[in-house]
Tab-separated table of C-alpha atoms and ligand atoms in Angstrom:
chain	number	residue	atom	x	y	z
H	1	MET	CA	62.954	37.906	30.033
H	2	SER	CA	64.749	34.850	31.905
H	3	ALA	CA	62.173	32.334	30.357
H	4	THR	CA	63.132	33.992	27.217
H	5	LEU	CA	67.105	32.829	28.197
H	6	ALA	CA	66.102	29.262	29.438
H	7	GLN	CA	64.712	28.817	26.332
H	8	ALA	CA	67.956	30.495	24.261
H	9	ALA	CA	69.996	28.318	25.923
H	10	ALA	CA	68.037	25.305	25.290
H	11	PRO	CA	68.538	22.902	24.041
H	12	ALA	CA	67.942	22.042	20.181
H	13	HIS	CA	64.969	19.114	20.807
H	14	THR	CA	61.985	20.932	22.735
H	15	HIS	CA	61.346	20.277	25.595
H	16	ALA	CA	57.194	19.928	26.698
H	17	HIS	CA	55.580	22.837	29.343
H	18	TRP	CA	52.429	22.428	31.189
H	19	SER	CA	49.817	24.742	29.088
H	20	SER	CA	48.892	26.437	32.797
H	21	ARG	CA	49.435	26.766	35.806
H	22	ALA	CA	45.624	25.253	36.691
H	23	GLY	CA	47.162	22.286	34.806
H	24	PHE	CA	50.085	21.449	36.638
H	25	VAL	CA	48.700	21.671	39.888
H	26	LEU	CA	45.994	19.671	38.628
H	27	ALA	CA	49.001	17.046	37.573
H	28	ALA	CA	51.104	17.647	40.132
H	29	THR	CA	47.692	16.555	42.906
H	30	GLY	CA	46.724	13.694	40.834
H	31	SER	CA	50.385	12.672	41.692
H	32	ALA	CA	50.380	13.204	45.397
H	33	VAL	CA	47.102	12.156	45.839
H	34	GLY	CA	46.785	7.780	45.414
H	35	LEU	CA	46.387	5.356	47.480
H	36	GLY	CA	47.269	6.653	49.619
H	37	ASN	CA	45.457	9.076	50.726
H	38	ILE	CA	42.225	7.075	50.773
H	39	TRP	CA	43.730	3.770	51.572
H	40	LYS	CA	46.371	4.521	53.975
H	41	PHE	CA	46.048	7.696	55.368
H	42	PRO	CA	41.942	7.180	57.128
H	43	TYR	CA	43.610	4.180	59.066
H	44	MET	CA	46.873	5.955	60.180
H	45	VAL	CA	44.821	7.972	61.772
H	46	GLY	CA	42.500	6.345	63.335
H	47	GLN	CA	45.029	4.331	64.787
H	48	SER	CA	47.450	6.519	65.693
H	49	GLY	CA	45.783	9.707	68.014
H	50	GLY	CA	42.952	11.235	65.355
H	51	GLY	CA	43.437	14.785	65.602
H	52	ALA	CA	46.490	14.632	66.993
H	53	PHE	CA	47.829	12.922	64.976
H	54	VAL	CA	46.717	14.975	62.318
H	55	LEU	CA	48.787	17.900	64.436
H	56	ILE	CA	51.610	15.608	64.004
H	57	TYR	CA	50.913	15.189	60.231
H	58	LEU	CA	50.376	18.854	59.212
H	59	ALA	CA	53.739	19.818	61.818
H	60	CYS	CA	55.541	17.805	58.952
H	61	LEU	CA	54.229	18.235	55.937
H	62	ALA	CA	55.105	22.426	56.397
H	63	ALA	CA	58.544	21.384	57.886
H	64	ILE	CA	59.813	18.747	55.842
H	65	GLY	CA	57.276	17.313	52.867
H	66	LEU	CA	56.628	21.171	51.631
H	67	PRO	CA	60.404	22.203	51.571
H	68	ILE	CA	61.637	18.962	49.650
H	69	LEU	CA	58.460	19.307	47.607
H	70	VAL	CA	59.457	22.865	46.543
H	71	ALA	CA	63.330	21.860	45.646
H	72	GLU	CA	62.100	18.930	43.573
H	73	TRP	CA	60.564	21.353	41.651
H	74	MET	CA	62.785	24.073	41.572
H	75	VAL	CA	65.847	21.707	40.402
H	76	GLY	CA	63.465	20.352	37.677
H	77	ARG	CA	62.553	23.803	36.214
H	78	ARG	CA	66.251	24.944	36.482
H	79	GLY	CA	67.393	21.930	34.453
H	80	GLN	CA	64.666	21.531	31.956
H	81	LYS	CA	65.632	18.107	31.412
H	82	ASN	CA	65.851	14.442	33.021
H	83	PRO	CA	66.257	14.187	36.326
H	84	ILE	CA	69.264	12.083	35.632
H	85	ASN	CA	70.618	14.630	33.247
H	86	THR	CA	69.449	17.997	35.636
H	87	MET	CA	70.869	16.838	38.457
H	88	SER	CA	74.793	16.143	36.585
H	89	GLU	CA	74.041	19.762	34.765
H	90	LEU	CA	72.437	21.741	37.806
H	91	ALA	CA	76.200	20.556	39.763
H	92	ALA	CA	78.631	21.145	37.275
H	93	GLN	CA	77.106	24.787	37.023
H	94	ALA	CA	77.520	24.903	40.548
H	95	GLY	CA	81.138	24.278	40.636
H	96	ARG	CA	80.253	20.262	42.758
H	97	THR	CA	80.816	16.960	41.034
H	98	ARG	CA	78.819	15.747	38.420
H	99	MET	CA	77.629	12.494	41.234
H	100	TRP	CA	74.658	14.563	41.938
H	101	ALA	CA	73.337	12.716	39.131
H	102	LEU	CA	73.118	9.338	41.401
H	103	VAL	CA	70.342	11.302	43.255
H	104	GLY	CA	68.786	11.656	39.981
H	105	VAL	CA	69.032	8.014	39.289
H	106	SER	CA	68.014	6.683	42.569
H	107	GLY	CA	64.918	8.940	41.954
H	108	VAL	CA	63.980	7.383	38.709
H	109	LEU	CA	65.388	3.769	40.082
H	110	ALA	CA	62.173	4.725	42.741
H	111	ALA	CA	59.350	5.243	40.083
H	112	PHE	CA	60.596	2.578	38.065
H	113	LEU	CA	60.155	0.223	41.043
H	114	ILE	CA	57.419	1.382	42.826
H	115	LEU	CA	55.535	1.691	40.124
H	116	SER	CA	55.875	-1.820	38.691
H	117	PHE	CA	53.571	-2.763	42.321
H	118	TYR	CA	51.610	-0.060	42.498
H	119	SER	CA	50.336	-1.103	39.391
H	120	VAL	CA	49.147	-4.273	41.026
H	121	ILE	CA	47.409	-2.345	43.440
H	122	GLY	CA	45.151	-0.384	41.089
H	123	GLY	CA	44.693	-3.263	39.243
H	124	TRP	CA	42.345	-4.792	42.411
H	125	ALA	CA	41.111	-1.313	42.431
H	126	LEU	CA	40.114	-1.886	38.805
H	127	ALA	CA	38.691	-5.506	39.601
H	128	TYR	CA	36.708	-4.640	42.611
H	129	VAL	CA	35.429	-1.616	40.316
H	130	LYS	CA	34.374	-4.687	38.257
H	131	ASP	CA	32.939	-6.856	41.285
H	132	ALA	CA	31.063	-4.016	42.487
H	133	ALA	CA	28.987	-3.482	39.495
H	134	THR	CA	28.709	-6.896	38.950
H	135	GLY	CA	26.821	-7.402	42.285
H	136	VAL	CA	29.810	-9.386	43.613
H	137	PHE	CA	29.280	-7.525	46.677
H	138	ALA	CA	25.555	-8.604	47.639
H	139	GLY	CA	24.753	-9.865	51.227
H	140	LEU	CA	29.120	-10.526	51.715
H	141	ASP	CA	29.308	-11.339	55.313
H	142	GLY	CA	32.345	-10.961	56.739
H	143	ASP	CA	34.495	-14.728	56.177
H	144	ARG	CA	33.426	-14.691	51.987
H	145	ALA	CA	34.419	-10.905	51.655
H	146	GLY	CA	37.876	-12.441	53.283
H	147	ALA	CA	37.758	-14.933	50.468
H	148	LEU	CA	37.013	-12.375	48.232
H	149	PHE	CA	39.628	-11.011	48.555
H	150	THR	CA	42.333	-13.796	49.030
H	151	GLY	CA	40.538	-15.385	46.507
H	152	MET	CA	41.784	-12.834	44.277
H	153	LEU	CA	45.095	-12.552	45.723
H	154	GLY	CA	45.430	-16.113	45.717
H	155	ASP	CA	44.700	-16.367	41.667
H	156	PRO	CA	48.090	-15.454	38.871
H	157	GLY	CA	45.632	-14.905	36.323
H	158	SER	CA	43.123	-12.542	37.439
H	159	LEU	CA	45.815	-10.246	39.026
H	160	LEU	CA	47.923	-10.756	35.732
H	161	LEU	CA	44.775	-10.012	33.621
H	162	TRP	CA	44.012	-6.549	35.992
H	163	HIS	CA	47.504	-6.055	36.490
H	164	THR	CA	48.649	-5.684	32.861
H	165	ALA	CA	45.209	-3.781	32.292
H	166	PHE	CA	45.767	-0.774	34.810
H	167	MET	CA	49.627	-1.057	33.635
H	168	ALA	CA	47.966	-0.055	29.732
H	169	LEU	CA	45.642	3.047	30.285
H	170	THR	CA	49.150	3.802	32.459
H	171	VAL	CA	51.068	3.875	29.417
H	172	GLY	CA	48.171	5.102	27.171
H	173	ILE	CA	47.779	8.125	28.905
H	174	VAL	CA	51.615	8.563	28.986
H	175	ALA	CA	52.064	7.796	25.514
H	176	MET	CA	49.835	11.208	24.455
H	177	GLY	CA	52.852	13.204	25.543
H	178	VAL	CA	52.530	16.037	29.235
H	179	THR	CA	50.379	18.256	27.873
H	180	GLY	CA	47.524	16.351	25.706
H	181	GLY	CA	48.259	12.970	28.223
H	182	LEU	CA	48.269	14.085	31.872
H	183	GLU	CA	48.098	16.972	32.271
H	184	ARG	CA	44.591	16.279	29.984
H	185	THR	CA	43.681	12.856	32.058
H	186	ALA	CA	44.012	15.439	35.774
H	187	LYS	CA	41.335	17.600	34.216
H	188	LEU	CA	39.339	14.986	33.903
H	189	LEU	CA	40.021	13.248	36.738
H	190	MET	CA	40.729	15.214	39.228
H	191	PRO	CA	37.484	16.935	39.415
H	192	THR	CA	35.491	14.118	39.348
H	193	LEU	CA	37.312	12.380	42.095
H	194	ALA	CA	36.044	15.517	44.264
H	195	LEU	CA	32.826	14.838	43.129
H	196	LEU	CA	32.806	11.496	44.159
H	197	LEU	CA	34.093	12.247	47.269
H	198	LEU	CA	31.877	14.555	48.170
H	199	LEU	CA	28.854	12.617	46.982
H	200	LEU	CA	29.984	9.825	49.704
H	201	VAL	CA	30.950	12.405	52.648
H	202	GLY	CA	27.661	13.548	51.650
H	203	TYR	CA	26.246	10.095	51.901
H	204	GLY	CA	27.966	9.384	55.359
H	205	MET	CA	25.994	12.366	56.563
H	206	THR	CA	23.270	10.953	56.436
H	207	THR	CA	24.142	7.507	57.865
H	208	GLY	CA	23.609	8.154	61.463
H	209	SER	CA	27.198	7.907	62.269
H	210	PHE	CA	28.693	10.867	61.139
H	211	MET	CA	29.449	12.758	64.685
H	212	ALA	CA	31.656	9.223	65.948
H	213	ALA	CA	33.588	9.223	62.601
H	214	LEU	CA	34.420	12.560	63.161
H	215	ASP	CA	35.463	12.197	66.521
H	216	TYR	CA	37.387	9.232	65.641
H	217	LEU	CA	39.021	11.562	63.046
H	218	PHE	CA	39.753	14.747	64.913
H	219	ARG	CA	39.551	13.529	68.822
H	220	PRO	CA	43.218	14.544	70.246
H	221	ASP	CA	43.962	11.093	72.107
H	222	TRP	CA	48.054	11.754	73.256
H	223	SER	CA	47.553	8.480	74.882
H	224	GLU	CA	47.944	7.434	71.324
H	225	VAL	CA	51.236	8.946	70.550
H	226	THR	CA	55.234	7.537	70.631
H	227	GLY	CA	57.780	7.942	68.712
H	228	GLN	CA	56.377	6.007	65.975
H	229	VAL	CA	53.321	7.656	65.896
H	230	PHE	CA	56.201	10.420	64.647
H	231	ILE	CA	57.726	8.539	62.473
H	232	ALA	CA	54.770	7.273	60.892
H	233	ALA	CA	53.163	10.570	59.763
H	234	LEU	CA	56.516	12.409	58.591
H	235	GLY	CA	57.024	8.598	56.802
H	236	HIS	CA	53.490	9.440	55.616
H	237	ALA	CA	53.709	13.014	54.612
H	238	PHE	CA	56.997	12.326	52.346
H	239	PHE	CA	54.777	9.259	50.753
H	240	THR	CA	51.535	10.824	50.283
H	241	LEU	CA	53.355	14.177	48.097
H	242	SER	CA	55.207	11.415	46.139
H	243	LEU	CA	58.904	12.679	46.737
H	244	GLY	CA	61.950	10.547	46.850
H	245	MET	CA	61.145	9.331	43.254
H	246	ALA	CA	62.040	12.100	41.349
H	247	VAL	CA	58.416	12.402	40.281
H	248	MET	CA	57.814	15.780	40.932
H	249	MET	CA	61.701	16.561	39.940
H	250	ALA	CA	60.103	15.370	36.649
H	251	TYR	CA	56.928	17.569	36.380
H	252	GLY	CA	59.251	21.096	37.809
H	253	SER	CA	61.386	19.931	34.528
H	254	TYR	CA	57.826	20.866	32.392
H	255	LEU	CA	57.492	24.041	34.452
H	256	GLY	CA	57.722	28.384	32.893
H	257	GLN	CA	59.504	30.709	34.855
H	258	ASP	CA	56.499	32.622	35.981
H	259	VAL	CA	55.012	30.227	38.527
H	260	ASN	CA	55.162	31.042	42.484
H	261	LEU	CA	56.685	27.510	43.782
H	262	LEU	CA	55.611	28.172	46.826
H	263	SER	CA	52.663	29.099	46.983
H	264	THR	CA	51.891	26.573	44.356
H	265	ALA	CA	53.204	23.820	46.780
H	266	ARG	CA	50.943	24.878	48.857
H	267	THR	CA	47.874	24.703	46.825
H	268	VAL	CA	48.797	21.685	46.632
H	269	VAL	CA	49.435	20.122	49.610
H	270	ILE	CA	46.150	21.335	51.027
H	271	LEU	CA	44.139	19.666	48.474
H	272	ASP	CA	45.867	16.371	49.028
H	273	THR	CA	45.133	17.077	52.604
H	274	VAL	CA	41.559	17.807	52.099
H	275	ILE	CA	41.308	14.908	49.891
H	276	ALA	CA	42.953	13.027	52.823
H	277	LEU	CA	41.138	13.662	54.974
H	278	ALA	CA	37.933	13.134	53.355
H	279	ALA	CA	38.464	10.198	52.621
H	280	GLY	CA	38.379	9.153	55.905
H	281	LEU	CA	34.463	11.036	56.426
H	282	ALA	CA	33.481	8.900	53.245
H	283	ILE	CA	34.437	5.632	55.182
H	284	PHE	CA	34.259	5.714	58.417
H	285	PRO	CA	30.676	6.513	58.732
H	286	ILE	CA	30.090	3.715	56.426
H	287	VAL	CA	32.609	1.178	58.653
H	288	PHE	CA	30.776	2.352	61.860
H	289	ALA	CA	26.919	2.395	60.443
H	290	ASN	CA	27.559	-0.980	60.160
H	291	GLY	CA	28.572	-1.954	63.474
H	292	LEU	CA	32.261	-3.181	61.650
H	293	ASP	CA	36.230	-2.743	62.637
H	294	PRO	CA	37.454	0.681	61.994
H	295	ALA	CA	40.866	-0.339	62.270
H	296	ALA	CA	40.913	-3.414	59.997
H	297	GLY	CA	44.319	-1.672	58.884
H	298	PRO	CA	44.986	-2.275	55.121
H	299	GLY	CA	41.711	-4.495	54.863
H	300	LEU	CA	40.179	-1.960	55.618
H	301	ILE	CA	39.156	-0.720	52.006
H	302	PHE	CA	39.029	-4.188	49.813
H	303	VAL	CA	37.752	-6.291	52.690
H	304	THR	CA	36.009	-4.428	55.568
H	305	LEU	CA	34.611	-2.092	53.127
H	306	PRO	CA	32.430	-4.484	51.050
H	307	ILE	CA	30.917	-6.246	53.403
H	308	ALA	CA	28.849	-2.548	54.089
H	309	PHE	CA	28.743	-2.029	50.198
H	310	GLY	CA	26.827	-5.477	49.919
H	311	SER	CA	24.061	-4.252	53.221
H	312	ILE	CA	23.160	-1.203	52.661
H	313	GLY	CA	20.598	0.354	49.977
H	314	GLY	CA	22.349	2.054	47.021
H	315	GLY	CA	25.324	-0.135	48.210
H	316	THR	CA	26.144	-1.125	44.624
H	317	ILE	CA	26.181	2.686	43.629
H	318	LEU	CA	27.962	3.515	46.268
H	319	ALA	CA	30.575	0.782	45.987
H	320	ILE	CA	31.105	1.562	42.310
H	321	MET	CA	31.755	5.300	42.768
H	322	PHE	CA	33.798	4.195	45.448
H	323	PHE	CA	36.296	1.380	44.135
H	324	LEU	CA	36.416	3.948	40.971
H	325	LEU	CA	37.482	7.119	42.914
H	326	LEU	CA	40.396	4.529	44.161
H	327	THR	CA	41.470	3.387	40.229
H	328	PHE	CA	41.235	7.780	39.653
H	329	ALA	CA	42.902	8.784	42.161
H	330	ALA	CA	46.039	5.557	41.361
H	331	VAL	CA	45.780	6.224	37.688
H	332	THR	CA	46.970	9.884	38.286
H	333	SER	CA	49.670	8.930	40.775
H	334	ALA	CA	50.855	5.877	38.360
H	335	ILE	CA	51.480	8.451	35.235
H	336	SER	CA	53.668	10.133	37.376
H	337	LEU	CA	56.037	6.773	38.406
H	338	LEU	CA	55.953	6.249	34.486
H	339	GLU	CA	57.184	9.387	33.511
H	340	PRO	CA	60.478	10.061	34.981
H	341	VAL	CA	61.834	6.996	32.963
H	342	VAL	CA	60.284	8.375	30.293
H	343	GLU	CA	61.342	11.242	30.030
H	344	LEU	CA	65.161	10.459	30.320
H	345	LEU	CA	64.116	7.510	27.950
H	346	GLU	CA	62.795	10.245	25.570
H	347	GLU	CA	66.174	12.484	25.629
H	348	ARG	CA	68.537	9.033	26.030
H	349	THR	CA	67.810	7.625	23.301
H	350	PRO	CA	66.530	7.594	19.923
H	351	LEU	CA	63.498	6.393	20.598
H	352	SER	CA	60.487	8.754	19.991
H	353	ARG	CA	57.780	9.157	22.862
H	354	SER	CA	55.704	6.703	22.519
H	355	ALA	CA	58.271	3.951	21.768
H	356	ALA	CA	59.786	4.793	25.307
H	357	THR	CA	56.973	5.011	26.954
H	358	VAL	CA	56.037	1.391	25.866
H	359	THR	CA	59.555	0.291	26.121
H	360	ALA	CA	59.062	0.879	30.135
H	361	GLY	CA	55.345	0.140	30.187
H	362	ILE	CA	56.761	-3.086	29.305
H	363	ALA	CA	60.188	-3.551	31.840
H	364	THR	CA	57.698	-2.264	34.490
H	365	TRP	CA	54.570	-4.287	33.627
H	366	ALA	CA	57.434	-7.330	33.239
H	367	LEU	CA	58.311	-6.654	37.196
H	368	GLY	CA	54.841	-6.148	38.306
H	369	ILE	CA	54.517	-9.615	37.354
H	370	ALA	CA	57.122	-10.594	39.909
H	371	ALA	CA	54.892	-8.784	42.160
H	372	LEU	CA	51.955	-9.995	41.484
H	373	LEU	CA	53.553	-14.090	41.666
H	374	SER	CA	54.625	-13.166	45.904
H	375	PHE	CA	51.507	-13.592	46.224
H	376	ASN	CA	50.437	-17.208	45.621
H	377	ALA	CA	52.805	-19.153	43.273
H	378	TRP	CA	56.330	-17.629	44.287
H	379	SER	CA	54.665	-17.127	47.548
H	380	GLU	CA	57.561	-19.359	48.816
H	381	VAL	CA	60.228	-17.737	46.880
H	382	LEU	CA	62.118	-15.147	49.254
H	383	ILE	CA	65.073	-12.618	48.822
H	384	LEU	CA	66.590	-11.204	52.076
H	385	GLY	CA	63.925	-12.962	53.765
H	386	MET	CA	61.583	-11.122	51.736
H	387	ASN	CA	58.579	-11.775	49.124
H	388	VAL	CA	59.111	-9.949	45.926
H	389	PHE	CA	56.304	-7.846	46.618
H	390	ASP	CA	57.834	-6.661	49.940
H	391	LEU	CA	60.617	-6.583	49.028
H	392	LEU	CA	60.247	-4.111	46.271
H	393	ASP	CA	58.585	-1.508	48.890
H	394	THR	CA	61.190	-2.353	51.378
H	395	LEU	CA	63.887	-1.469	48.817
H	396	THR	CA	62.265	1.959	47.722
H	397	SER	CA	60.481	2.992	50.656
H	398	LYS	CA	63.129	2.754	53.337
H	399	PHE	CA	66.609	3.592	51.005
H	400	LEU	CA	65.459	4.888	47.873
H	401	LEU	CA	63.244	7.326	49.176
H	402	PRO	CA	64.797	9.228	51.553
H	403	LEU	CA	67.877	8.897	50.168
H	404	THR	CA	66.687	10.945	46.649
H	405	GLY	CA	64.782	13.593	48.720
H	406	LEU	CA	68.011	13.709	51.574
H	407	GLY	CA	70.202	14.901	48.654
H	408	VAL	CA	67.397	16.885	46.711
H	409	ILE	CA	67.216	18.776	49.636
H	410	LEU	CA	71.053	19.142	50.634
H	411	PHE	CA	71.806	20.559	46.886
H	412	THR	CA	69.393	22.958	46.735
H	413	ALA	CA	70.055	24.414	50.793
H	414	TRP	CA	73.999	24.309	49.713
H	415	CYS	CA	74.702	23.893	46.351
H	416	LEU	CA	72.650	26.340	44.280
H	417	ASP	CA	73.435	30.021	44.345
H	418	ARG	CA	71.894	31.421	47.220
H	419	ASP	CA	71.149	35.123	45.418
H	420	SER	CA	69.063	33.127	42.732
H	421	VAL	CA	67.329	30.695	45.253
H	422	ARG	CA	66.051	33.860	47.009
H	423	GLN	CA	64.876	35.406	43.972
H	424	GLU	CA	63.495	32.729	42.524
H	425	LEU	CA	61.521	32.482	45.860
H	426	GLY	CA	60.738	35.759	46.077
H	427	LEU	CA	61.118	35.604	50.062
H	428	SER	CA	62.176	37.880	51.783
H	429	ALA	CA	65.366	37.960	54.284
H	430	THR	CA	63.073	37.133	57.373
H	431	GLY	CA	61.624	34.422	54.999
H	432	PHE	CA	64.411	33.227	53.598
H	433	SER	CA	66.770	32.749	56.890
H	434	VAL	CA	63.556	30.318	58.073
H	435	TRP	CA	63.710	28.968	54.703
H	436	ASN	CA	67.530	28.095	54.974
H	437	ALA	CA	66.948	26.330	58.347
H	438	VAL	CA	64.241	24.589	57.734
H	439	THR	CA	66.293	23.702	53.779
H	440	ARG	CA	70.086	22.399	55.639
H	441	TYR	CA	69.054	21.880	59.193
H	442	ILE	CA	64.906	20.603	60.307
H	443	ALA	CA	64.035	19.194	56.918
H	444	PRO	CA	67.582	16.801	56.552
H	445	ILE	CA	67.880	15.424	60.341
H	446	GLY	CA	63.668	14.990	59.639
H	447	VAL	CA	64.216	12.799	56.828
H	448	VAL	CA	67.702	11.216	58.604
H	449	VAL	CA	65.888	10.352	61.542
H	450	VAL	CA	63.398	8.537	59.871
H	451	PHE	CA	65.917	6.866	57.915
H	452	VAL	CA	67.567	5.472	60.490
H	453	SER	CA	64.404	4.358	62.526
H	454	SER	CA	63.225	2.545	60.072
H	455	LEU	CA	66.572	0.464	59.846
X	501	LIG	N1	51.428	9.969	46.618
X	501	LIG	C1	50.844	9.313	46.117
X	501	LIG	C2	49.890	8.882	47.427
X	501	LIG	O1	49.702	9.099	48.220
X	501	LIG	C3	51.954	7.777	46.361
X	501	LIG	C4	53.045	7.893	45.208
X	501	LIG	C5	54.259	7.757	45.358
X	501	LIG	C6	52.230	8.569	43.441
X	501	LIG	C7	55.051	8.337	44.111
X	501	LIG	C8	53.195	9.037	42.699
X	501	LIG	C9	54.571	8.398	42.982
X	501	LIG	O2	49.135	7.252	47.125
């Protein structure tokens, strides 16, 4: 009934919809599962108190990540438009200023800026698939593994090639549309990703160092827990769910009324967390079995792991599997970053979907070139004391993401009609008062704390 009403009230152009709840869950999980899960989460856990960090992180997901995820979907679904128009129209309907559209502006801008450097890193993953397949890792020692990575960063031609390939792949998928591109890709890549991960965890169990990895990831060490650890956990809960960049809002705009937002969000959060933990159980047994340093931080994947792959039997296959896994995770996130920009262009300009995708893709690609040059030719070009890559990262993760996330949660909690929200979430009176407390106070305060302390 309400779906028919919404459609009747919809504007002349037909707005796409996911073909099923499962398709939506896979697409949203594809967005959530990215470099953050495979590359960042494992080393964060290892460095920040193991099981203690995991517990804090789970609390952050429940109290802040999940409510903001639901809020973004709810706003997107109610608006059925690109994030900027959605915010503007919902605000007008609620009798508030259309200035709320700025939340959409900052989200779409964040998505655009993040994709430009995310694609550069996606390119690294592709480059390492090729290196793995051509036996470059064989017999690699620490020095040569380091040189391989810094050599890649120092070569603008090769970075450009891989960035271009990754961006072309992203544009090709997004141009095929919401169901034919985004959903179909997620349905293909996410199960494959899960299978690859399972096989790698299975290999980890045979190394003899699986228990050491379990210990490293899960044994709580509260002495490592500082205020910084809380802030890192909160920031990561935000990033890993793709919040604050209009991505989930755009995905919500293709959602029908029949999907239960709370239970779907719970599913996506659980899948995202399980995959992040599994990534740790794939990586650390290999690291420990080869006597390598688990705390290598950012270099863990691109420097430490290739050393291991180069020395173990079947290392070539394992390496190909691992970097394909990383590439798939990056692709399903990259397409979700392009989507809000494309949705905006599609609805606000005369461009067709394909033309909008190519236009957005070229603009992102061009900015990505500035990002990749900051590892080599432009490494001395500093703006506000940062190279372009770091500037893009800082501007988005420290400013745009928290501000967008805060805007969305405050709008949902304070501006949307209370009864309709309660009905939409299917909550009891008690459940709704918990929801209200979380979305009005706990989550916003959490975001503000991270925002302020990161400055
Ligand atoms: N959630 C992704 C990750 O954990 C990152 C991402 C950010 C994806 C923004 C899409 C949009 O890596």
